[in-house]
Coordinates of C-alpha atoms in Angstrom, one line a residue:
Chain A
M261 CA 0.0 -0.2 0.1
M262 CA 3.1 2.4 0.5
D263 CA 3.5 2.8 -3.4
K264 CA 5.0 5.7 -4.6
P265 CA 2.9 8.7 -4.7
T266 CA 0.7 9.5 -7.6
W267 CA -1.8 12.2 -8.4
N268 CA -4.3 9.3 -7.7
S269 CA -2.9 8.5 -4.3
T270 CA -2.4 12.3 -3.1
L271 CA -5.9 12.9 -4.1
K272 CA -7.5 10.1 -2.0
A273 CA -5.3 11.0 1.0
F274 CA -6.6 14.7 1.0
L275 CA -9.8 13.3 0.9
Y276 CA -9.1 11.4 4.1
L277 CA -7.2 14.5 5.6
L278 CA -10.2 16.5 4.6
P279 CA -12.0 16.9 7.4
A280 CA -9.5 17.3 10.4
L281 CA -7.4 19.9 8.0
L282 CA -10.3 21.9 7.2
I283 CA -10.6 22.5 11.2
L284 CA -7.3 22.8 11.7
I285 CA -6.5 25.2 8.5
V286 CA -9.6 27.4 9.8
F287 CA -8.8 27.3 13.9
N288 CA -5.3 26.4 14.3
I289 CA -3.2 27.7 11.1
Y290 CA -4.7 30.4 10.0
P291 CA -5.2 32.0 13.4
I292 CA -1.3 32.0 14.1
I293 CA -0.8 33.9 10.6
K294 CA -3.9 36.4 11.5
S295 CA -2.6 36.8 15.2
F296 CA 0.9 37.8 13.9
L297 CA -0.7 40.4 11.5
M298 CA -3.3 41.6 14.0
S299 CA -0.3 42.4 16.2
F300 CA 0.5 45.7 13.8
Y301 CA -3.1 46.5 13.5
T302 CA -3.1 50.1 14.8
E303 CA -6.3 51.5 13.5
Y304 CA -8.6 48.3 12.8
D305 CA -12.4 48.1 12.5
F306 CA -13.3 44.6 14.1
Y307 CA -16.8 44.5 12.8
N308 CA -16.2 45.3 9.2
D309 CA -12.6 43.8 9.3
I310 CA -11.3 46.6 7.6
V311 CA -7.4 47.6 8.6
Y312 CA -6.6 51.7 8.0
K313 CA -3.5 51.9 9.0
Y314 CA -0.6 49.1 10.0
G315 CA 2.6 50.0 12.4
L316 CA 4.8 48.8 15.3
S317 CA 2.8 51.0 17.9
N318 CA 1.2 48.2 19.6
F319 CA 4.4 47.0 20.7
S320 CA 6.0 50.1 21.8
D321 CA 2.7 50.5 23.4
I322 CA 2.9 47.2 25.5
L323 CA 6.5 47.3 26.5
N324 CA 5.7 51.2 27.8
D325 CA 2.5 50.3 29.8
P326 CA 3.3 49.4 33.3
N327 CA 1.1 46.6 33.4
F328 CA 2.4 44.5 31.0
I329 CA 5.9 44.6 32.4
K330 CA 4.0 43.8 35.5
A331 CA 2.6 40.9 34.0
V332 CA 5.8 39.9 32.7
I333 CA 7.5 39.8 36.3
N334 CA 4.7 38.4 37.9
T335 CA 4.3 35.2 35.2
T336 CA 8.5 35.0 36.0
V337 CA 8.1 34.7 39.5
F338 CA 5.2 32.3 38.9
V339 CA 7.0 30.0 36.8
I340 CA 10.1 30.3 39.1
G341 CA 7.8 29.4 42.1
V342 CA 5.9 26.4 40.6
V343 CA 8.3 24.6 38.4
P344 CA 10.9 23.4 40.9
I345 CA 9.0 22.8 43.7
S346 CA 6.3 20.7 41.6
I347 CA 9.8 18.9 39.8
I348 CA 11.4 17.9 43.1
T349 CA 8.2 16.9 45.1
S350 CA 6.9 14.8 42.5
L351 CA 10.3 13.7 41.7
A352 CA 10.8 12.7 45.3
I353 CA 7.2 11.5 45.2
A354 CA 7.8 9.0 42.1
V355 CA 11.1 7.3 43.6
M356 CA 9.3 6.7 46.9
L357 CA 6.4 5.1 44.5
N358 CA 8.8 3.2 42.6
S359 CA 10.2 1.3 45.6
K360 CA 8.5 -1.4 45.7
V361 CA 5.6 0.0 48.4
K362 CA 2.5 -1.6 49.0
G363 CA -0.4 0.0 47.5
L364 CA 1.5 1.9 44.7
S365 CA -1.9 2.0 42.5
F366 CA -3.7 3.5 45.8
F367 CA -1.3 6.2 46.3
R368 CA -1.0 7.0 42.6
T369 CA -5.1 7.2 42.1
I370 CA -4.7 9.5 44.8
Y371 CA -2.0 12.1 43.7
F372 CA -3.8 12.2 40.4
L373 CA -7.2 13.3 41.1
P374 CA -6.7 17.1 41.0
F375 CA -5.5 16.2 37.4
V376 CA -8.8 15.0 36.1
T377 CA -10.7 18.1 38.2
S378 CA -11.8 21.4 36.4
V379 CA -9.6 23.7 37.3
V380 CA -12.4 26.7 38.2
A381 CA -14.1 24.1 40.8
V382 CA -11.0 23.2 42.5
A383 CA -9.9 27.0 42.4
I384 CA -12.8 27.8 44.3
V385 CA -12.4 24.9 47.1
W386 CA -9.1 26.5 47.4
S387 CA -10.5 29.8 48.0
W388 CA -12.7 28.5 50.8
I389 CA -9.2 27.0 52.4
F390 CA -7.4 30.2 51.9
H391 CA -10.5 32.0 53.9
S392 CA -8.6 34.6 55.9
D393 CA -11.1 34.0 59.2
Y394 CA -12.6 30.7 58.4
G395 CA -10.0 28.8 55.9
L396 CA -8.5 25.6 57.0
L397 CA -5.1 26.9 56.1
N398 CA -4.9 29.6 58.5
Y399 CA -6.5 27.5 61.2
F400 CA -3.7 24.9 60.4
L401 CA -0.7 27.6 60.7
G402 CA -2.3 28.4 64.2
W403 CA -1.3 25.6 65.6
F404 CA 2.0 26.8 64.9
G405 CA 1.1 29.9 66.4
I406 CA 1.4 31.6 63.1
D407 CA -1.6 34.6 62.6
P408 CA -4.0 34.5 60.2
I409 CA -2.7 35.4 56.7
Q410 CA -4.7 37.3 54.4
W411 CA -4.0 34.9 51.3
L412 CA -6.1 36.3 48.7
T413 CA -6.7 40.1 49.6
D414 CA -2.8 40.6 50.4
P415 CA -0.8 41.5 47.0
T416 CA 2.0 39.7 49.7
Y417 CA 0.4 36.6 49.6
S418 CA -1.7 36.3 46.7
M419 CA 1.3 34.8 44.5
P420 CA 2.0 32.1 46.9
A421 CA -1.5 31.3 47.5
L422 CA -1.6 30.8 43.7
I423 CA 2.0 28.7 43.7
I424 CA 0.0 26.6 46.3
L425 CA -2.8 25.7 44.2
S426 CA -1.2 25.1 41.0
V427 CA 1.8 22.9 42.3
W428 CA -1.3 20.8 44.2
K429 CA -2.9 20.6 40.9
G430 CA 0.1 19.4 38.8
L431 CA 2.0 17.1 40.8
G432 CA -0.1 14.2 39.5
F433 CA 0.8 14.4 36.0
N434 CA 4.4 14.7 37.0
I435 CA 4.3 12.2 39.3
I436 CA 2.8 9.8 36.1
I437 CA 5.7 10.5 34.2
F438 CA 8.4 10.3 36.1
L439 CA 7.2 7.0 37.0
A440 CA 6.7 6.1 33.7
G441 CA 10.2 7.2 33.2
L442 CA 11.7 5.3 36.3
Q443 CA 10.0 2.2 35.2
N444 CA 12.1 2.5 32.1
I445 CA 15.6 2.2 33.6
N446 CA 17.0 -1.0 33.4
R447 CA 17.3 -2.8 36.9
Q448 CA 20.6 -4.3 36.1
Y449 CA 22.1 -0.7 36.6
Y450 CA 21.2 -0.5 40.5
L451 CA 22.5 -4.4 40.7
A452 CA 26.0 -3.0 39.5
A453 CA 26.0 0.2 41.8
Q454 CA 24.9 -1.9 44.6
V455 CA 27.5 -4.4 43.8
D456 CA 30.1 -1.5 43.8
G457 CA 29.2 -0.4 47.1
A458 CA 27.3 2.8 46.3
S459 CA 24.7 3.9 48.7
A460 CA 21.0 4.6 47.9
W461 CA 21.8 8.4 47.8
H462 CA 24.9 7.7 45.3
R463 CA 22.7 5.4 43.3
F464 CA 20.0 8.2 42.9
L465 CA 22.7 10.6 42.2
S466 CA 24.3 8.9 39.7
V467 CA 22.5 6.2 38.3
T468 CA 18.9 7.2 38.5
L469 CA 18.9 11.3 37.6
P470 CA 21.6 10.6 34.7
L471 CA 18.8 8.2 33.2
L472 CA 16.2 9.9 34.2
S473 CA 17.5 13.0 32.2
P474 CA 15.1 12.7 29.2
T475 CA 12.1 12.6 30.9
M476 CA 13.2 15.1 33.2
F477 CA 14.0 17.3 30.3
F478 CA 10.1 17.2 29.1
I479 CA 8.7 17.4 32.3
S480 CA 10.8 21.0 32.3
I481 CA 9.7 22.3 29.3
I482 CA 5.8 21.1 29.5
S483 CA 5.8 22.5 33.4
I484 CA 7.6 26.1 32.5
I485 CA 5.2 26.3 28.9
N486 CA 2.0 25.4 31.0
A487 CA 3.4 27.7 33.9
F488 CA 3.7 30.7 31.4
K489 CA -0.2 30.2 30.1
V490 CA -1.7 30.3 33.5
F491 CA -5.1 32.0 33.4
D492 CA -8.0 29.6 34.6
E493 CA -6.4 29.7 38.4
I494 CA -6.6 33.2 39.1
F495 CA -9.7 34.4 37.6
A496 CA -11.8 31.7 39.9
L497 CA -9.6 32.0 42.4
F498 CA -9.4 36.0 42.8
N499 CA -13.0 36.0 41.5
G500 CA -12.7 37.1 38.1
T501 CA -10.1 40.0 38.9
A502 CA -6.2 39.7 38.7
G503 CA -5.5 39.3 42.2
P504 CA -5.5 42.2 44.8
A505 CA -3.6 45.3 43.3
N506 CA -3.2 43.5 39.8
S507 CA -0.7 41.3 42.3
T508 CA -1.1 38.2 40.1
L509 CA -1.8 39.8 36.9
T510 CA 0.1 37.6 34.2
V511 CA 0.7 37.4 30.7
V512 CA -2.1 35.4 29.4
Y513 CA -4.5 37.4 32.2
Y514 CA -3.1 40.7 30.6
V515 CA -4.3 39.6 26.9
Y516 CA -7.9 38.4 28.3
Q517 CA -8.2 42.1 29.9
K518 CA -6.8 44.0 26.7
F519 CA -8.7 41.7 24.4
Y520 CA -12.2 40.7 26.5
E521 CA -12.4 43.6 29.0
E522 CA -11.0 46.4 26.7
W523 CA -11.7 45.1 23.2
E524 CA -8.2 46.5 22.3
F525 CA -7.6 43.6 19.7
G526 CA -4.1 45.0 18.3
L527 CA -2.7 45.4 21.9
A528 CA -4.1 42.1 23.1
S529 CA -2.6 40.2 19.6
A530 CA 0.8 42.2 20.5
A531 CA 0.8 40.9 24.0
A532 CA -0.3 37.2 23.0
F533 CA 2.5 37.3 20.3
V534 CA 5.1 38.5 23.1
L535 CA 3.7 34.9 24.8
F536 CA 4.4 33.3 22.1
I537 CA 7.9 34.2 21.6
I538 CA 8.5 33.6 25.1
V539 CA 7.4 30.0 25.2
F540 CA 9.3 29.7 21.6
L541 CA 12.9 30.5 23.4
F542 CA 12.4 28.4 26.3
T543 CA 11.4 25.5 24.3
L544 CA 14.7 26.4 22.1
I545 CA 16.7 26.6 25.2
Q546 CA 15.5 23.7 26.6
L547 CA 16.4 21.5 23.1
S548 CA 19.9 23.1 22.8
L549 CA 20.7 22.2 26.9
G550 CA 19.2 19.1 26.5
K551 CA 21.4 18.1 23.7
K552 CA 24.3 18.5 26.1
F553 CA 23.3 16.9 29.0
V554 CA 20.5 14.1 28.4
H555 CA 21.5 10.5 28.6
Y556 CA 19.6 8.9 25.9
Q557 CA 20.1 4.7 27.2
Chain B
M135 CA 17.8 -4.2 58.7
V136 CA 16.6 -2.2 61.3
R137 CA 18.0 0.6 59.3
S138 CA 16.0 -0.1 55.7
A139 CA 12.7 -1.0 58.0
L140 CA 12.9 2.3 59.6
S141 CA 13.4 3.8 56.3
R142 CA 10.3 1.8 54.9
T143 CA 8.5 3.2 57.7
T144 CA 9.2 6.6 56.6
V145 CA 8.7 6.3 52.8
Y146 CA 5.0 5.3 53.9
I147 CA 4.6 8.1 56.7
L148 CA 5.6 10.5 53.9
L149 CA 3.4 9.0 51.2
S150 CA 0.5 9.1 53.5
L151 CA 1.2 12.6 54.6
G152 CA 1.2 13.4 50.8
A153 CA -1.8 11.6 50.2
V154 CA -4.0 13.4 52.8
L155 CA -2.5 16.9 51.9
M156 CA -4.0 15.7 48.1
L157 CA -7.4 14.5 49.4
L158 CA -8.1 17.2 51.8
P159 CA -9.6 19.5 49.3
F160 CA -12.0 17.5 48.4
V161 CA -12.9 16.0 51.5
W162 CA -13.4 19.5 52.7
M163 CA -15.7 20.3 49.8
I164 CA -17.7 17.7 50.2
S165 CA -17.7 17.8 53.9
T166 CA -18.7 21.6 53.5
S167 CA -21.1 21.2 51.3
L168 CA -23.5 19.3 53.2
K169 CA -23.5 21.0 56.4
A170 CA -25.7 23.7 58.0
P171 CA -24.9 27.4 57.1
N172 CA -24.5 27.7 61.1
E173 CA -21.6 25.1 60.9
V174 CA -20.0 26.2 57.7
M175 CA -18.1 29.0 59.7
A176 CA -17.6 27.1 63.0
M177 CA -14.2 27.7 64.4
P178 CA -12.6 25.1 65.1
P179 CA -13.6 23.4 62.3
V180 CA -16.4 20.8 61.9
W181 CA -15.4 17.8 59.9
V182 CA -18.5 15.8 60.1
P183 CA -21.7 17.5 59.5
T184 CA -24.2 17.1 62.3
E185 CA -27.2 16.9 60.3
W186 CA -26.4 16.4 56.8
K187 CA -27.8 19.1 54.3
F188 CA -28.5 17.6 51.0
E189 CA -30.7 20.1 50.3
N190 CA -27.4 22.4 49.7
F191 CA -27.4 20.8 46.1
T192 CA -31.3 21.8 45.3
E193 CA -30.8 24.8 47.2
A194 CA -27.7 25.8 44.6
M195 CA -30.1 24.7 41.7
K196 CA -32.4 27.1 42.5
V197 CA -30.2 30.1 42.6
A198 CA -28.4 28.8 38.9
P199 CA -29.7 26.5 36.4
F200 CA -26.9 23.7 37.0
D201 CA -29.2 21.1 35.0
R202 CA -28.9 23.2 32.1
Y203 CA -25.2 23.7 32.8
F204 CA -24.4 20.1 33.4
I205 CA -26.7 19.1 29.8
N206 CA -24.7 21.9 27.8
S207 CA -21.2 20.2 29.3
V208 CA -22.2 17.0 28.3
I209 CA -23.3 18.2 24.8
V210 CA -20.2 20.0 24.0
T211 CA -18.2 17.1 25.8
L212 CA -19.6 14.5 23.6
V213 CA -19.8 15.9 20.0
S214 CA -16.4 17.3 20.3
T215 CA -14.9 14.0 21.5
I216 CA -16.9 12.1 18.6
G217 CA -15.7 14.8 16.3
E218 CA -12.3 14.7 16.9
L219 CA -12.1 10.6 17.1
L220 CA -13.8 10.8 13.6
T221 CA -11.6 13.6 11.7
T222 CA -8.3 11.6 13.9
I223 CA -9.2 8.3 12.7
L224 CA -9.3 9.6 8.9
A225 CA -6.1 11.7 9.1
A226 CA -4.0 9.4 11.0
Y227 CA -5.0 6.5 8.4
A228 CA -4.0 8.8 5.8
F229 CA -0.5 9.7 7.4
S230 CA 0.1 6.1 8.1
R231 CA -0.6 3.9 5.5
L232 CA -1.0 6.4 2.4
N233 CA 2.0 7.8 0.1
F234 CA 1.2 11.1 -1.3
Y235 CA 2.7 14.3 -2.4
G236 CA 3.5 16.6 0.3
R237 CA 2.8 14.2 2.8
D238 CA 5.9 14.9 5.0
I239 CA 5.7 18.6 4.5
V240 CA 1.9 18.4 5.7
F241 CA 2.7 16.6 8.6
A242 CA 5.5 18.7 9.9
I243 CA 3.4 21.9 9.2
L244 CA 0.6 20.2 11.8
L245 CA 3.3 19.2 14.6
G246 CA 4.7 22.8 14.4
T247 CA 1.4 24.4 14.9
M248 CA 1.8 22.7 18.5
M249 CA 4.3 25.0 19.7
V250 CA 2.2 27.9 19.6
P251 CA -0.2 27.7 22.5
S252 CA -3.8 28.1 22.4
E253 CA -4.2 31.5 24.1
V254 CA -2.3 32.8 21.0
L255 CA -5.0 31.8 18.5
L256 CA -8.1 33.3 20.9
I257 CA -8.9 36.7 19.0
P258 CA -8.7 35.4 15.5
N259 CA -10.8 33.1 16.2
F260 CA -12.8 34.8 17.7
V261 CA -13.0 37.2 15.0
T262 CA -13.7 34.5 12.9
L263 CA -16.7 33.2 14.7
S264 CA -18.2 36.2 14.7
N265 CA -17.9 36.8 11.0
L266 CA -19.4 33.3 10.8
G267 CA -22.4 34.2 13.1
W268 CA -21.4 31.8 15.5
V269 CA -20.9 33.6 18.4
D270 CA -22.8 32.4 21.4
T271 CA -24.0 29.1 19.4
Y272 CA -23.1 25.5 20.6
S273 CA -21.1 25.6 17.1
A274 CA -18.6 28.3 18.7
L275 CA -18.2 25.8 21.4
I276 CA -18.0 22.7 19.4
V277 CA -16.4 23.0 16.0
P278 CA -13.5 24.7 16.9
W279 CA -12.5 21.4 18.7
T280 CA -13.2 18.8 16.6
A281 CA -9.5 18.0 15.2
S282 CA -6.5 18.0 17.5
V283 CA -2.6 17.5 16.1
F284 CA -2.0 16.0 19.3
A285 CA -4.1 13.3 18.6
I286 CA -3.6 12.4 14.8
F287 CA 0.2 12.3 16.1
L288 CA -1.0 9.8 18.8
L289 CA -3.1 7.1 16.5
R290 CA -0.7 7.9 13.4
Q291 CA 2.2 6.1 15.9
Y292 CA -0.4 3.4 16.9
F293 CA -1.3 2.8 13.1
L294 CA 2.4 2.6 12.6
G295 CA 2.5 -0.6 14.8
I296 CA -0.3 -2.2 13.2
P297 CA 1.2 -5.2 10.6
K298 CA 0.6 -4.3 7.0
E299 CA -0.1 -7.6 6.0
L300 CA -3.8 -7.2 7.4
S301 CA -4.5 -5.1 4.7
F302 CA -3.1 -7.3 1.9
A303 CA -5.6 -9.7 3.5
A304 CA -8.6 -7.2 3.3
K305 CA -7.9 -6.5 -0.3
V306 CA -7.7 -10.3 -1.4
D307 CA -10.9 -10.9 0.6
G308 CA -12.3 -8.1 -1.3
C309 CA -12.6 -5.4 1.6
S310 CA -12.5 -2.1 0.6
E311 CA -10.2 0.4 2.2
F312 CA -12.6 2.3 3.5
K313 CA -14.5 -0.3 5.1
F314 CA -10.8 -1.9 6.5
L315 CA -10.2 1.6 8.0
W316 CA -13.3 1.0 10.3
Y317 CA -13.7 -2.6 10.6
V318 CA -10.3 -3.2 11.1
M319 CA -7.7 -0.8 12.0
A320 CA -10.2 1.3 14.2
P321 CA -11.0 -1.8 16.4
L322 CA -7.4 -2.8 16.8
A323 CA -6.6 0.6 17.8
K324 CA -8.7 0.8 20.8
P325 CA -6.5 1.6 23.6
A326 CA -5.4 4.5 21.4
L327 CA -8.4 5.7 20.6
I328 CA -9.8 5.2 24.4
T329 CA -6.9 7.4 25.4
V330 CA -7.6 10.3 22.9
A331 CA -11.2 10.2 23.6
L332 CA -10.8 10.4 27.5
L333 CA -7.9 13.0 27.3
K334 CA -10.6 14.9 25.2
V335 CA -13.4 14.3 27.5
I336 CA -11.6 15.6 30.6
N337 CA -10.3 18.7 28.5
S338 CA -13.5 19.4 27.1
W339 CA -15.3 19.1 30.3
N340 CA -13.0 21.4 32.2
A341 CA -12.4 23.9 29.3
F342 CA -13.0 27.8 30.7
L343 CA -11.2 30.9 29.0
W344 CA -12.9 29.3 25.7
P345 CA -16.5 29.0 26.5
I346 CA -16.5 31.9 28.4
I347 CA -15.6 34.3 25.4
V348 CA -17.4 32.9 22.5
T349 CA -20.6 32.6 24.6
N350 CA -22.8 35.0 26.8
S351 CA -26.3 34.2 27.3
Q352 CA -27.1 31.8 30.5
E353 CA -28.7 29.0 28.4
L354 CA -25.0 28.5 26.9
R355 CA -23.1 28.2 29.8
T356 CA -21.1 24.9 30.5
L357 CA -20.4 24.0 33.7
P358 CA -17.1 25.7 34.6
V359 CA -18.4 28.8 33.2
G360 CA -22.2 28.4 35.2
L361 CA -19.7 27.6 38.2
S362 CA -17.9 30.9 38.0
A363 CA -20.7 33.3 37.2
F364 CA -22.1 31.4 40.6
T365 CA -19.6 32.6 42.8
T366 CA -21.4 36.0 42.3
E367 CA -24.9 34.7 42.7
A368 CA -24.8 32.4 45.5
G369 CA -22.9 35.5 47.3
I370 CA -20.7 34.3 50.4
K371 CA -22.7 31.2 50.8
Y372 CA -19.7 28.5 50.9
E373 CA -22.3 25.4 51.4
L374 CA -23.8 26.3 48.2
L375 CA -20.6 27.0 46.3
M376 CA -19.3 23.7 47.8
A377 CA -22.3 22.1 46.5
A378 CA -22.1 23.6 43.0
S379 CA -18.2 22.9 42.8
S380 CA -19.3 18.9 43.4
M381 CA -21.6 19.0 40.8
V382 CA -18.8 20.1 38.6
I383 CA -15.7 17.7 39.9
F384 CA -18.0 14.5 40.9
P385 CA -18.6 13.3 37.2
M386 CA -14.9 13.6 36.1
L387 CA -13.8 11.6 39.8
I388 CA -16.4 9.1 38.6
L389 CA -15.0 8.6 35.3
F390 CA -11.5 8.5 36.5
F391 CA -12.2 5.7 38.8
I392 CA -13.8 3.7 36.3
M393 CA -10.9 4.5 33.3
Q394 CA -8.3 5.0 35.4
K395 CA -6.0 2.4 33.7
Y396 CA -6.2 4.0 30.1
I397 CA -5.8 7.6 31.4
V398 CA -2.9 6.8 33.4
A399 CA -1.5 5.0 30.9
G400 CA -2.3 7.6 28.3
V401 CA -0.6 10.4 30.1
A402 CA 2.4 8.0 30.8
R403 CA 2.2 7.7 27.1
T404 CA 2.5 11.2 26.1
G405 CA 5.5 11.5 28.3
L406 CA 7.7 8.7 27.3
K407 CA 8.2 10.3 23.5
G408 CA 10.3 13.1 25.8

């Protein structure tokens, strides 16, 4: 069946591809190009789809907008807060789960639960837990003599609250993927290391970590990219705002504000384009670093 | 031996502690959803309600039409999942079993689009939908999500692993190619199809940013959108809020408990290509 391509086979193949391509071209490929173009629209009539003027002013406008700068800084803080905590915790749990514990599937199920649940719903549950007077978290902190914290109304604590929710939500996904990676490591490497008298910690550092590097690499990319796109959590946790005093305004939230609240399509597109560039650069950095440090078995 | 037994115990304690932290929000949600208003704000917290107030659920449904939201979510999730499965099976077949001009280029372009965050597509897609007159319709909620590059990629890999000899045998028996795809290939790829479908159902059920942007009317709200609006509608009645959150979360929890094996395997498989 894998004969040489002919015009006939090409026609047939495109008939098979037609439904998928139609949707993907209209809602995936065209908007990528359009979004790039729209970021240069400076005068634009959205209702009649007429562009009066092109220019770079959208980009200079958002770069001079203190809110956009704040959004970029907040997003960076969020990424730096969530990704390392999430990766270290999930790796530790995955390693423990992989040490022939009883009830592996029981624990795995529990850790994975948040992954299948609606971000909006769990964020509302967490906003109840973060409640300053009657919230569970402040109640537990009270056991250690810590005074009630205004998690959702004090700009200092809104970002930590968002980070706690996001780590909790994303842990299960990382654990599953780390477990799959750990189970792929050949047992013989451990036996060899054991024969050589390597301690458990030593085995972890010189066998597990290097052999797990492809998985680590994949999880880092996915986590960083996903963290850059955070939105639902913020919207639901802070009741349709970007947190007290814009303290959890992120790039996607900024895009949403410009687009949906202010109808500034050009500015919103420019901000979305900056998000794309950031995500793209991180992917490139990761790819080039990955080539150097990742050991494939 | 003593030392390893000790570390065993530590592992179990740490894992259990973590499990408690993971479960606590769900337990607290269910507990609060069944409480009388005076127990909700009690300090120290009441874990088991003295009287189980199942009325909170009907009360929440009186404030907002959660039955309507539920039906909307079911319609949107079902139709977009079925749509995605159909387009995916057809496209994956072409990419794995047919040789044609431009195959590698088209495939590469599609894979390339996976690098673009979907948030970037939001604005042009909204403009397209309003030109089509689709804003605030089911079509807007469903049609853009009936094809996925990730799903095509996953199924193509699976199809590549099915022996080619099967299709020769089918040809000899006079089975048309199209029939062969539906009656032989698709059933053989059931594990991959179930994975694709489940991940889709979860994403579709929980989607928020897209539905909130393309719908305005209350009749078209999906559960997450309705729940988000409910936070202002219900005021500060946490027992109602938690009852409403449970209604959004439970269907996916039940699905997860039934289909756990496929969901976990599917997620693990997405990681292995790393």
